[in-house]
Tab-separated table of C-alpha atoms in Angstrom:
chain	number	residue	atom	x	y	z
A	153	MET	CA	-46.849	-40.215	59.089
A	154	ALA	CA	-46.861	-37.742	62.373
A	155	LEU	CA	-43.919	-35.148	60.345
A	156	LEU	CA	-47.272	-34.693	58.477
A	157	THR	CA	-49.004	-33.649	60.623
A	158	MET	CA	-46.955	-31.961	62.267
A	159	ILE	CA	-46.644	-29.694	59.077
A	160	ARG	CA	-50.004	-29.964	58.805
A	161	LYS	CA	-51.568	-26.317	59.653
A	162	PRO	CA	-54.241	-26.747	62.284
A	163	LYS	CA	-56.758	-24.453	63.254
A	164	VAL	CA	-56.958	-21.931	65.830
A	165	ASP	CA	-59.201	-21.794	68.311
A	166	SER	CA	-58.770	-17.903	69.217
A	167	SER	CA	-61.138	-17.959	71.459
A	168	VAL	CA	-59.183	-19.984	74.035
A	169	ASP	CA	-57.073	-18.589	76.298
A	170	PRO	CA	-53.502	-20.512	76.137
A	171	LEU	CA	-53.095	-19.696	79.272
A	172	THR	CA	-55.605	-21.247	81.036
A	173	GLU	CA	-53.779	-24.127	79.374
A	174	ASP	CA	-51.178	-26.356	81.041
A	175	GLY	CA	-48.312	-24.202	82.132
A	176	ALA	CA	-45.966	-25.873	80.930
A	177	ALA	CA	-47.344	-27.027	77.517
A	178	THR	CA	-47.368	-23.337	76.256
A	179	GLY	CA	-47.781	-21.716	72.447
A	180	PRO	CA	-50.688	-22.059	69.406
A	181	VAL	CA	-49.868	-26.156	69.450
A	182	SER	CA	-51.586	-26.569	72.505
A	183	VAL	CA	-54.853	-24.472	71.563
A	184	HIS	CA	-55.408	-26.361	68.820
A	185	HIS	CA	-58.778	-28.501	68.576
A	186	TRP	CA	-57.497	-31.161	65.332
A	187	PRO	CA	-60.204	-31.998	63.034
A	188	ASP	CA	-59.403	-35.983	64.192
A	189	PRO	CA	-60.964	-36.524	68.057
A	190	ALA	CA	-57.340	-39.095	68.247
A	191	LYS	CA	-54.818	-35.838	68.034
A	192	PRO	CA	-51.104	-37.886	67.198
A	193	ALA	CA	-48.481	-38.175	69.422
A	194	ALA	CA	-46.184	-35.553	68.236
A	195	LEU	CA	-48.495	-33.674	69.852
A	196	LEU	CA	-47.416	-35.026	73.470
A	197	VAL	CA	-43.554	-34.328	72.400
A	198	PRO	CA	-42.558	-31.352	74.361
A	199	ARG	CA	-41.105	-28.959	72.214
A	200	TYR	CA	-37.970	-28.675	72.383
A	201	VAL	CA	-37.342	-32.107	70.665
A	202	ARG	CA	-39.969	-30.651	67.981
A	203	ASP	CA	-37.754	-27.744	67.454
A	204	ASN	CA	-34.781	-29.834	67.120
A	205	LYS	CA	-36.027	-32.601	64.778
A	206	ALA	CA	-37.563	-29.448	62.763
A	207	ALA	CA	-34.100	-28.377	62.608
A	208	ALA	CA	-32.674	-31.385	61.996
A	209	GLY	CA	-34.898	-31.655	58.977
A	210	THR	CA	-33.915	-27.321	57.395
A	211	GLN	CA	-30.461	-28.508	58.013
A	212	ARG	CA	-30.803	-31.944	55.944
A	213	HIS	CA	-32.282	-29.468	53.027
A	214	VAL	CA	-29.803	-27.185	54.007
A	215	TYR	CA	-27.269	-28.973	53.441
A	216	ALA	CA	-29.237	-30.892	49.924
A	217	GLY	CA	-29.751	-27.251	48.074
A	218	LEU	CA	-24.884	-26.284	49.445
A	219	GLY	CA	-24.306	-30.211	47.880
A	220	ALA	CA	-26.528	-29.316	44.757
A	221	THR	CA	-24.965	-25.904	45.456
A	222	ALA	CA	-21.790	-27.836	45.590
A	223	LEU	CA	-22.188	-30.204	42.396
A	224	GLY	CA	-23.369	-27.922	40.415
A	225	VAL	CA	-20.477	-25.528	41.220
A	226	VAL	CA	-18.030	-27.815	40.375
A	227	ALA	CA	-20.111	-28.498	37.234
A	228	ALA	CA	-19.450	-24.856	35.932
A	229	VAL	CA	-15.945	-24.886	36.933
A	230	VAL	CA	-15.590	-27.988	34.842
A	231	THR	CA	-16.833	-26.880	31.929
A	232	SER	CA	-15.283	-23.289	32.286
A	233	ILE	CA	-12.832	-25.623	32.328
A	234	LEU	CA	-12.573	-28.279	29.589
A	235	LEU	CA	-13.563	-25.700	27.180
A	236	ALA	CA	-11.053	-23.234	27.797
A	237	HIS	CA	-8.360	-25.991	27.644
A	238	ALA	CA	-10.478	-25.908	24.317
A	239	SER	CA	-10.030	-23.013	23.068
A	240	SER	CA	-5.696	-23.270	23.676
A	241	ALA	CA	-6.226	-26.242	21.618
A	242	ASP	CA	-7.868	-24.243	18.439
A	243	LEU	CA	-5.748	-21.178	19.751
A	244	ILE	CA	-2.348	-23.629	19.448
A	245	ALA	CA	-3.824	-25.232	16.234
A	246	ALA	CA	-4.284	-21.748	14.692
A	247	GLN	CA	-1.115	-20.297	15.105
A	248	ALA	CA	0.299	-23.728	13.934
A	249	VAL	CA	-1.462	-22.518	10.041
A	250	GLN	CA	-1.109	-19.420	10.234
A	251	GLY	CA	3.732	-19.863	11.114
A	252	SER	CA	3.293	-21.870	8.828
A	253	ALA	CA	2.366	-20.125	5.784
A	254	GLN	CA	4.355	-17.519	7.742
A	255	THR	CA	7.637	-19.654	7.648
A	256	LYS	CA	6.420	-20.183	3.322
A	257	VAL	CA	5.896	-16.164	2.723
A	258	ASP	CA	9.416	-16.086	4.465
A	259	ASN	CA	10.966	-18.150	2.641
A	260	LEU	CA	9.327	-16.238	-0.850
A	261	SER	CA	10.742	-12.876	1.474
A	262	SER	CA	13.693	-12.524	-1.662
A	263	ILE	CA	10.788	-12.794	-4.409
A	264	ALA	CA	9.016	-10.701	-3.319
A	265	SER	CA	11.575	-8.496	-2.459
A	266	TYR	CA	13.453	-8.875	-5.970
A	267	TYR	CA	9.489	-7.969	-7.873
A	268	ASP	CA	9.293	-5.223	-6.010
A	269	GLY	CA	12.653	-3.447	-6.810
A	270	LEU	CA	12.211	-4.650	-10.844
A	271	GLU	CA	9.060	-2.837	-10.244
A	272	GLN	CA	10.619	0.063	-8.424
A	273	ARG	CA	13.073	0.644	-10.769
A	274	ARG	CA	10.564	0.483	-13.822
A	275	LEU	CA	8.792	3.120	-12.403
A	276	ALA	CA	11.741	5.565	-12.141
A	277	THR	CA	13.392	5.271	-15.209
A	278	GLU	CA	9.424	6.057	-16.678
A	279	SER	CA	8.859	8.681	-14.363
A	280	LEU	CA	11.975	9.812	-15.420
A	281	LEU	CA	11.670	8.955	-18.796
A	282	ILE	CA	8.252	10.402	-19.148
A	283	THR	CA	9.237	13.915	-20.933
A	284	ASP	CA	11.583	12.392	-23.463
A	285	ILE	CA	10.980	14.470	-26.512
A	286	LYS	CA	10.594	13.759	-29.353
A	287	HIS	CA	13.463	16.005	-30.589
A	288	ALA	CA	14.376	14.397	-34.695
A	289	ALA	CA	10.423	14.398	-35.053
A	290	LEU	CA	10.627	18.488	-34.343
A	291	PHE	CA	13.544	18.842	-37.013
A	292	ASP	CA	12.239	17.427	-39.926
A	293	THR	CA	8.209	18.708	-39.094
A	294	LEU	CA	10.809	22.472	-38.917
A	295	TYR	CA	12.887	21.456	-41.772
A	296	ARG	CA	10.462	20.147	-43.500
A	297	SER	CA	7.712	22.985	-43.143
A	298	LEU	CA	10.631	25.834	-45.297
A	299	PRO	CA	9.505	26.358	-48.069
A	300	ALA	CA	11.548	26.824	-51.123
A	301	GLY	CA	13.908	29.858	-50.849
A	302	VAL	CA	14.107	29.883	-47.029
A	303	THR	CA	17.208	27.913	-45.300
A	304	LEU	CA	17.499	26.933	-41.389
A	305	GLY	CA	20.141	29.055	-40.580
A	306	SER	CA	19.425	27.882	-36.648
A	307	TYR	CA	16.854	26.483	-33.790
A	308	SER	CA	17.124	25.895	-30.357
A	309	THR	CA	15.455	24.451	-27.901
A	310	ALA	CA	13.310	25.368	-24.453
A	311	ILE	CA	11.761	22.865	-22.889
A	312	GLY	CA	8.657	23.767	-20.773
A	313	ALA	CA	9.124	27.811	-21.846
A	314	PRO	CA	6.736	28.012	-23.981
A	315	CYS	CA	6.965	31.646	-25.583
A	316	ALA	CA	4.524	33.936	-25.668
A	317	GLY	CA	2.365	33.440	-28.823
A	318	PRO	CA	0.515	35.931	-31.156
A	319	ASN	CA	-3.229	35.187	-29.491
A	320	PRO	CA	-1.988	36.593	-25.010
A	321	PHE	CA	-5.865	35.209	-25.056
A	322	VAL	CA	-5.994	32.246	-25.125
A	323	SER	CA	-3.790	29.504	-22.577
A	324	PRO	CA	-2.172	26.595	-25.757
A	325	ASN	CA	-1.477	24.033	-24.500
A	326	ASN	CA	2.017	24.058	-25.240
A	327	ILE	CA	5.730	22.453	-23.319
A	328	GLY	CA	8.059	24.084	-25.542
A	329	CYS	CA	9.927	26.101	-27.711
A	330	LEU	CA	12.063	25.940	-30.703
A	331	ALA	CA	13.700	29.520	-31.228
A	332	VAL	CA	14.153	29.424	-35.845
A	333	GLY	CA	16.402	31.671	-37.004
A	334	GLY	CA	17.581	32.074	-41.300
A	335	THR	CA	17.220	33.444	-44.464
A	336	ALA	CA	14.923	33.643	-46.501
A	337	ASP	CA	14.550	35.057	-50.680
A	338	SER	CA	11.864	37.392	-48.714
A	339	PRO	CA	9.310	38.202	-46.227
A	340	SER	CA	6.476	36.589	-47.714
A	341	ASP	CA	8.516	33.550	-47.900
A	342	VAL	CA	9.373	33.457	-43.932
A	343	SER	CA	5.264	34.369	-44.109
A	344	ALA	CA	4.776	31.108	-46.752
A	345	MET	CA	6.888	29.422	-43.403
A	346	LEU	CA	4.083	30.761	-40.964
A	347	GLN	CA	1.194	28.775	-43.370
A	348	ASN	CA	2.997	25.651	-43.354
A	349	PHE	CA	3.365	25.607	-39.484
A	350	LYS	CA	-0.806	25.134	-39.425
A	351	LYS	CA	-0.846	22.374	-42.213
A	352	GLY	CA	-0.182	18.733	-42.347
A	353	ALA	CA	1.387	16.846	-39.662
A	354	ALA	CA	3.390	20.599	-38.285
A	355	ALA	CA	0.519	21.609	-37.197
A	356	ASP	CA	-0.284	18.379	-34.201
A	357	ILE	CA	3.252	19.452	-33.064
A	358	LEU	CA	4.169	22.949	-33.159
A	359	SER	CA	1.525	25.799	-32.764
A	360	GLU	CA	1.618	29.415	-32.165
A	361	ALA	CA	4.618	30.722	-34.214
A	362	PHE	CA	5.480	34.594	-33.873
A	363	VAL	CA	7.838	35.739	-35.919
A	364	THR	CA	9.478	38.672	-33.451
A	365	GLN	CA	12.093	39.674	-36.678
A	366	ILE	CA	12.779	40.210	-40.422
A	367	THR	CA	15.655	42.431	-41.678
A	368	GLY	CA	16.553	43.183	-44.789
A	369	ALA	CA	13.176	43.306	-47.736
A	370	GLY	CA	15.414	40.442	-50.273
A	371	GLY	CA	14.835	41.000	-53.892
A	372	ALA	CA	17.515	40.797	-56.599
A	373	GLY	CA	20.448	40.643	-54.387
A	374	GLY	CA	18.982	40.808	-50.986
A	375	SER	CA	17.810	38.060	-48.491
A	376	THR	CA	15.866	37.936	-46.125
A	377	SER	CA	17.371	37.174	-42.671
A	378	PHE	CA	14.096	36.335	-39.953
A	379	THR	CA	14.105	34.871	-36.254
A	380	VAL	CA	10.729	32.818	-35.113
A	381	ASN	CA	9.563	31.197	-32.182
A	382	VAL	CA	7.111	28.855	-32.506
A	383	ASN	CA	5.850	26.999	-29.997
A	384	PHE	CA	5.502	23.013	-30.077
A	385	THR	CA	2.521	21.267	-27.985
A	386	SER	CA	2.451	17.554	-26.097
A	387	ASP	CA	1.869	15.617	-29.295
A	388	ALA	CA	5.705	16.199	-29.127
A	389	PHE	CA	6.360	13.526	-26.005
A	390	SER	CA	7.635	10.478	-27.456
A	391	LEU	CA	6.145	8.637	-24.665
A	392	LYS	CA	7.305	4.763	-25.019
A	393	TYR	CA	8.868	4.594	-22.490
A	394	VAL	CA	5.293	4.762	-20.911
A	395	PRO	CA	3.099	1.397	-21.659
A	396	ALA	CA	0.720	2.047	-24.404
A	397	GLU	CA	-2.227	2.463	-22.537
A	398	ASP	CA	-1.211	4.958	-20.678
A	399	ALA	CA	-0.228	7.924	-22.689
A	400	ALA	CA	-2.688	9.981	-22.505
A	401	ALA	CA	-1.847	10.195	-18.752
A	402	ALA	CA	1.250	9.907	-19.134
A	403	ALA	CA	1.531	12.966	-21.144
A	404	ALA	CA	-0.978	14.926	-19.247
A	405	LYS	CA	1.025	13.830	-16.317
A	406	ALA	CA	4.460	15.363	-18.770
A	407	THR	CA	3.273	18.143	-19.605
A	408	ALA	CA	1.913	19.367	-15.881
A	409	GLN	CA	6.451	18.134	-15.131
A	410	VAL	CA	7.676	20.394	-18.466
A	411	LEU	CA	6.116	23.677	-17.237
A	412	ALA	CA	7.106	22.634	-13.269
A	413	ASN	CA	9.982	23.239	-14.780
A	414	GLN	CA	10.711	19.197	-14.174
A	415	ILE	CA	12.242	18.907	-16.858
A	416	GLY	CA	14.147	15.362	-16.990
A	417	ALA	CA	13.708	15.560	-13.489
A	418	THR	CA	16.827	16.326	-12.048
A	419	PRO	CA	17.326	14.868	-8.378
B	37	MET	CA	-39.319	-21.152	61.684
B	38	THR	CA	-37.411	-21.354	64.327
B	39	ALA	CA	-34.435	-19.421	65.283
B	40	LYS	CA	-31.828	-21.690	64.695
B	41	GLN	CA	-33.301	-22.344	60.830
B	42	GLN	CA	-32.503	-19.363	60.661
B	43	LYS	CA	-29.849	-19.036	61.433
B	44	THR	CA	-29.431	-22.872	60.028
B	45	ILE	CA	-31.125	-21.695	56.020
B	46	THR	CA	-28.294	-17.885	56.312
B	47	ILE	CA	-24.824	-19.370	56.562
B	48	GLY	CA	-26.156	-22.221	53.717
B	49	VAL	CA	-27.057	-18.607	51.705
B	50	VAL	CA	-24.303	-17.486	52.640
B	51	VAL	CA	-22.145	-20.350	52.140
B	52	GLY	CA	-23.510	-21.603	49.508
B	53	LEU	CA	-23.724	-17.693	48.866
B	54	VAL	CA	-20.004	-17.997	48.207
B	55	LEU	CA	-19.055	-21.173	47.160
B	56	ALA	CA	-20.452	-19.828	43.744
B	57	PHE	CA	-19.155	-16.456	43.909
B	58	GLY	CA	-15.620	-17.924	44.909
B	59	ALA	CA	-15.286	-20.628	42.152
B	60	TYR	CA	-17.460	-17.535	39.422
B	61	PHE	CA	-14.024	-15.574	40.533
B	62	LEU	CA	-11.327	-17.631	41.182
B	63	VAL	CA	-11.826	-19.723	38.514
B	64	ILE	CA	-15.270	-19.325	36.814
B	65	GLY	CA	-14.688	-16.266	35.318
B	66	PRO	CA	-10.603	-16.792	34.514
B	67	GLN	CA	-11.370	-18.948	32.995
B	68	LEU	CA	-14.370	-17.920	30.581
B	69	THR	CA	-11.930	-14.958	29.829
B	70	LYS	CA	-8.874	-16.722	28.614
B	71	ARG	CA	-11.403	-18.536	26.742
B	72	ALA	CA	-12.170	-15.808	24.926
B	73	GLU	CA	-8.619	-14.218	24.386
B	74	ASP	CA	-8.132	-17.198	22.220
B	75	ARG	CA	-11.307	-17.144	20.320
B	76	ALA	CA	-10.329	-13.437	19.315
B	77	ALA	CA	-6.335	-14.437	19.269
B	78	ILE	CA	-7.723	-17.293	16.892
B	79	THR	CA	-9.802	-15.082	14.950
B	80	ASP	CA	-6.888	-13.196	15.109
B	81	ALA	CA	-5.565	-15.994	13.508
B	82	ASP	CA	-7.295	-17.231	11.278
B	83	ALA	CA	-7.339	-14.198	9.267
B	84	GLN	CA	-3.622	-13.702	8.997
B	85	ALA	CA	-3.313	-17.074	7.583
B	86	VAL	CA	-6.385	-16.559	5.624
B	87	ALA	CA	-4.703	-13.767	4.412
B	88	LEU	CA	-0.646	-15.493	4.385
B	89	VAL	CA	-2.118	-17.876	2.523
B	90	GLY	CA	-3.319	-15.093	-0.392
B	91	GLN	CA	0.019	-13.307	-0.045
B	92	LEU	CA	1.820	-16.830	-0.604
B	93	ALA	CA	-0.636	-17.740	-3.396
B	94	THR	CA	1.014	-14.225	-5.057
B	95	LEU	CA	5.038	-14.743	-3.495
B	96	GLU	CA	4.520	-18.150	-5.779
B	97	ALA	CA	2.856	-17.278	-9.502
B	98	LYS	CA	5.669	-14.875	-9.072
B	99	ARG	CA	8.328	-17.654	-8.876
B	100	ASP	CA	7.394	-19.470	-11.347
B	101	ALA	CA	7.099	-16.329	-13.722
B	102	MET	CA	10.517	-15.381	-12.328
B	103	PRO	CA	12.487	-16.369	-15.450
B	104	ASP	CA	10.221	-14.157	-16.718
B	105	ALA	CA	11.025	-11.428	-14.776
B	106	GLN	CA	14.686	-11.926	-15.112
B	107	ALA	CA	14.927	-11.381	-18.352
B	108	GLN	CA	13.264	-8.156	-17.364
B	109	VAL	CA	16.133	-6.815	-15.179
B	110	ALA	CA	18.655	-8.377	-17.139
B	111	ALA	CA	16.127	-6.417	-20.398
B	112	LEU	CA	16.652	-2.698	-17.934
B	113	THR	CA	19.724	-2.893	-16.944
B	114	GLU	CA	20.996	-2.712	-20.904
B	115	LYS	CA	19.523	0.590	-20.636
B	116	PHE	CA	20.021	0.926	-17.265
B	117	PRO	CA	23.510	-0.642	-16.193
B	118	ASN	CA	25.030	-1.054	-12.834
B	119	SER	CA	28.028	1.407	-13.257
B	120	TYR	CA	28.435	3.811	-16.108
B	121	GLN	CA	29.848	1.495	-18.006
B	122	GLN	CA	32.053	4.310	-20.100
B	123	ASP	CA	33.952	2.712	-22.802
B	124	GLN	CA	30.992	0.932	-23.601
B	125	TRP	CA	28.732	4.491	-23.808
B	126	LEU	CA	31.093	5.963	-25.968
B	127	GLN	CA	31.349	3.432	-28.374
B	128	MET	CA	28.554	3.567	-28.590
B	129	ILE	CA	28.160	6.698	-28.937
B	130	MET	CA	30.616	7.577	-31.334
B	131	THR	CA	29.372	4.527	-33.979
B	132	THR	CA	25.713	6.854	-33.188
B	133	ALA	CA	28.030	9.245	-34.211
B	134	LYS	CA	29.951	7.340	-37.332
B	135	ASP	CA	26.690	5.756	-38.614
B	136	SER	CA	25.024	8.681	-39.190
B	137	GLY	CA	27.554	10.685	-40.773
B	138	VAL	CA	28.770	13.609	-38.122
B	139	ALA	CA	31.527	14.540	-36.531
B	140	LEU	CA	31.390	14.794	-33.073
B	141	SER	CA	33.519	17.973	-31.661
B	142	SER	CA	32.842	17.493	-27.882
B	143	ILE	CA	31.480	15.047	-25.325
B	144	ALA	CA	31.192	15.893	-21.994
B	145	PRO	CA	29.278	13.514	-19.170
B	146	THR	CA	29.674	14.464	-15.913
B	147	GLU	CA	30.167	11.627	-12.863
B	148	PRO	CA	26.907	10.410	-11.750
B	149	SER	CA	25.183	12.282	-8.695
B	150	SER	CA	23.911	9.006	-6.185
B	151	PRO	CA	20.552	9.026	-6.192
B	152	GLY	CA	18.416	11.323	-4.541
B	153	ALA	CA	15.227	11.290	-3.511
B	154	ASP	CA	12.425	10.328	-5.965
B	155	PRO	CA	11.952	13.820	-7.928
B	156	LEU	CA	8.868	13.064	-9.108
B	157	ALA	CA	7.565	11.539	-5.844
B	158	PRO	CA	4.799	13.954	-4.011
B	159	ALA	CA	5.407	15.571	-0.983
B	160	PRO	CA	4.983	13.371	2.204
B	161	ALA	CA	1.575	13.890	4.116
B	162	ALA	CA	2.017	16.579	7.161
B	163	GLY	CA	3.580	14.824	10.094
B	164	THR	CA	4.811	11.133	8.404
B	165	ALA	CA	8.703	11.438	7.785
B	166	PRO	CA	9.977	11.540	3.134
B	167	VAL	CA	11.236	8.076	1.511
B	168	ALA	CA	14.876	7.938	2.528
B	169	ASP	CA	16.277	9.239	-0.414
B	170	ALA	CA	18.600	5.254	-0.382
B	171	ALA	CA	15.065	4.481	-1.578
B	172	PHE	CA	14.742	6.213	-6.062
B	173	PRO	CA	17.353	3.433	-7.426
B	174	ILE	CA	18.067	5.700	-10.752
B	175	ALA	CA	20.906	7.655	-11.026
B	176	GLN	CA	21.682	9.564	-13.805
B	177	SER	CA	24.776	11.651	-15.879
B	178	SER	CA	24.450	15.031	-17.486
B	179	VAL	CA	26.279	15.165	-21.292
B	180	ALA	CA	26.828	17.868	-23.246
B	181	LEU	CA	26.837	16.964	-27.163
B	182	SER	CA	28.584	18.719	-30.128
B	183	ALA	CA	29.083	17.615	-33.278
B	184	SER	CA	29.087	18.876	-37.467
B	185	GLY	CA	28.121	17.365	-40.629
B	186	SER	CA	25.579	18.406	-43.277
B	187	SER	CA	21.785	19.239	-42.179
B	188	ALA	CA	20.597	15.941	-43.087
B	189	ALA	CA	22.932	14.363	-41.215
B	190	VAL	CA	22.771	16.193	-37.735
B	191	ALA	CA	19.014	14.799	-38.891
B	192	ARG	CA	20.029	11.263	-38.847
B	193	PHE	CA	22.036	11.785	-35.741
B	194	ILE	CA	19.779	13.358	-33.604
B	195	LYS	CA	17.976	11.593	-33.913
B	196	ALA	CA	20.274	7.636	-33.860
B	197	LEU	CA	20.568	9.510	-30.269
B	198	GLU	CA	17.000	8.964	-29.620
B	199	ASN	CA	17.897	4.824	-30.472
B	200	MET	CA	20.341	3.930	-28.937
B	201	THR	CA	20.351	0.784	-26.027
B	202	ARG	CA	20.793	2.844	-23.181
B	203	PRO	CA	18.552	6.739	-23.358
B	204	LEU	CA	19.881	10.410	-23.462
B	205	LEU	CA	17.283	11.978	-22.531
B	206	ILE	CA	18.247	15.472	-24.344
B	207	ASP	CA	17.377	18.164	-22.409
B	208	SER	CA	18.308	21.200	-25.446
B	209	ILE	CA	19.148	21.066	-28.035
B	210	GLU	CA	20.817	24.352	-30.788
B	211	TYR	CA	21.287	24.253	-34.042
B	212	THR	CA	24.158	26.106	-36.457
B	213	GLY	CA	22.656	25.263	-40.295
B	214	ALA	CA	25.144	24.669	-42.362
B	215	THR	CA	27.071	27.633	-43.822
B	216	SER	CA	29.228	28.182	-46.895
B	217	GLY	CA	32.169	25.812	-46.977
B	218	GLN	CA	31.163	24.990	-43.386
B	219	GLY	CA	28.574	21.769	-42.531
B	220	ALA	CA	25.245	22.349	-39.644
B	221	SER	CA	26.667	22.170	-36.016
B	222	ILE	CA	25.078	20.997	-33.300
B	223	SER	CA	25.424	21.131	-29.817
B	224	LEU	CA	23.378	19.599	-27.593
B	225	THR	CA	22.583	18.852	-23.625
B	226	GLY	CA	21.054	15.406	-21.846
B	227	LYS	CA	21.042	13.030	-19.709
B	228	THR	CA	22.067	8.844	-19.067
B	229	PHE	CA	21.453	6.490	-16.265
B	230	LEU	CA	21.929	4.103	-13.889
B	231	SER	CA	20.363	1.906	-12.049
B	232	ARG	CA	21.094	0.195	-8.444
B	233	PRO	CA	21.680	-3.277	-8.820
B	234	LEU	CA	18.685	-5.522	-7.582
B	235	GLU	CA	19.770	-8.553	-5.928
B	236	ALA	CA	19.097	-11.588	-7.295
B	237	PRO	CA	16.366	-14.046	-5.225
B	238	VAL	CA	17.591	-16.748	-3.023
B	239	PRO	CA	16.166	-20.054	-3.409
B	240	ALA	CA	13.544	-20.856	-0.955
B	241	ALA	CA	15.098	-23.704	1.582
B	242	ALA	CA	13.430	-27.427	-0.221
B	243	PRO	CA	10.247	-28.481	2.166
B	244	ASP	CA	11.134	-30.263	4.808
B	245	PRO	CA	9.118	-33.516	4.519
B	246	ALA	CA	8.070	-34.031	7.672
B	247	THR	CA	6.285	-31.116	8.371
B	248	GLY	CA	5.198	-29.655	5.315
B	249	GLN	CA	7.340	-26.805	5.733
């Protein structure tokens, strides 16, 4: 009760001069007018005692605050340590799972290498043999295109080097040239041969034939010799070493390759 | 409030702050940092574990399909043997010629060259190292052949060469037709190929029943 009385804010009578009161009791306490005529006994306690009591109270509050703070700090420390330990345990578990999976993968690494090697060889052979030409089909087509009276004397292939054709204004998709030589009964047979090159299966694989020389008029007892350059198209690629579904792309790639003089790709 | 009280409160506040900051900087902060690092490491480990599990599933599927892969390798090795095996190769050429009805005039194979860099691989990007030469698994040997026979036999010979067990990539053909008293002849150049041996996979150790690894 005494403490509450001390804490309660007293009214201050400013009209009273504190210096007129008891000289030993200076300060605002001595000039207070308390609502209750019965003044608290605390007023009779000397000031230093009251100050000490107040200081002790403040000290208790400070100690209490510090204690609460310390408690909070300890709680925070413990919580952080527990969380860190929990994370460490989780990390160890996760690393164990990862390590286990890695071990299993490592155990199968030779299988991975084997498959990689197989794939590497498959791709390498495909890329090397992509330019394979159907020479037998070319020869057969050429032979079947010879009309009666024409004899094939020679032919040679030049893969990746198309010959100049009869039309200088277009760039047909030729991949090589056959230089054909032979004899005929007459120049008209040579003309018939050129027409045959444009018919049926020959038209797909042969293109842009051009006669570079005809000698001899033929006829009775005579003969005509000729040389013809005839190009062959990308239909001449066998593509038997590439998957069927990749044929179109492979033909384009092979065309680019032979035209870049990478015939058979010499490492 | 007296000066003593103010001093007490000030000291209390300072001590409290020192306690709080000290605890944070000495213990709580490092622990929280460690926890954050651990969480990041856990995330990484989980991601890697997921990737490894996917990789493992693929590898296990490959392991189960090993007989098929080995059959593919055997077929590949039949076409592209690991060494020239020249006796077998010559026998193959001569049999092909005989079956076609042509007489071989000459056979001129060159020693197989060691594989170089992949000739068809795109050029490495600027600043990157080229693929090592040894990476290309195929070696080749240039071959020159000449033979003679009837025109039909020569045509059969060309077709037969295209269908040999070991591929012959024909680069050029020179054909000379039959003349009176002489048959047709053919000269051709091409390449045959060898492949680098492929090491058989090492069987994986049986898993430890205790650990499952």
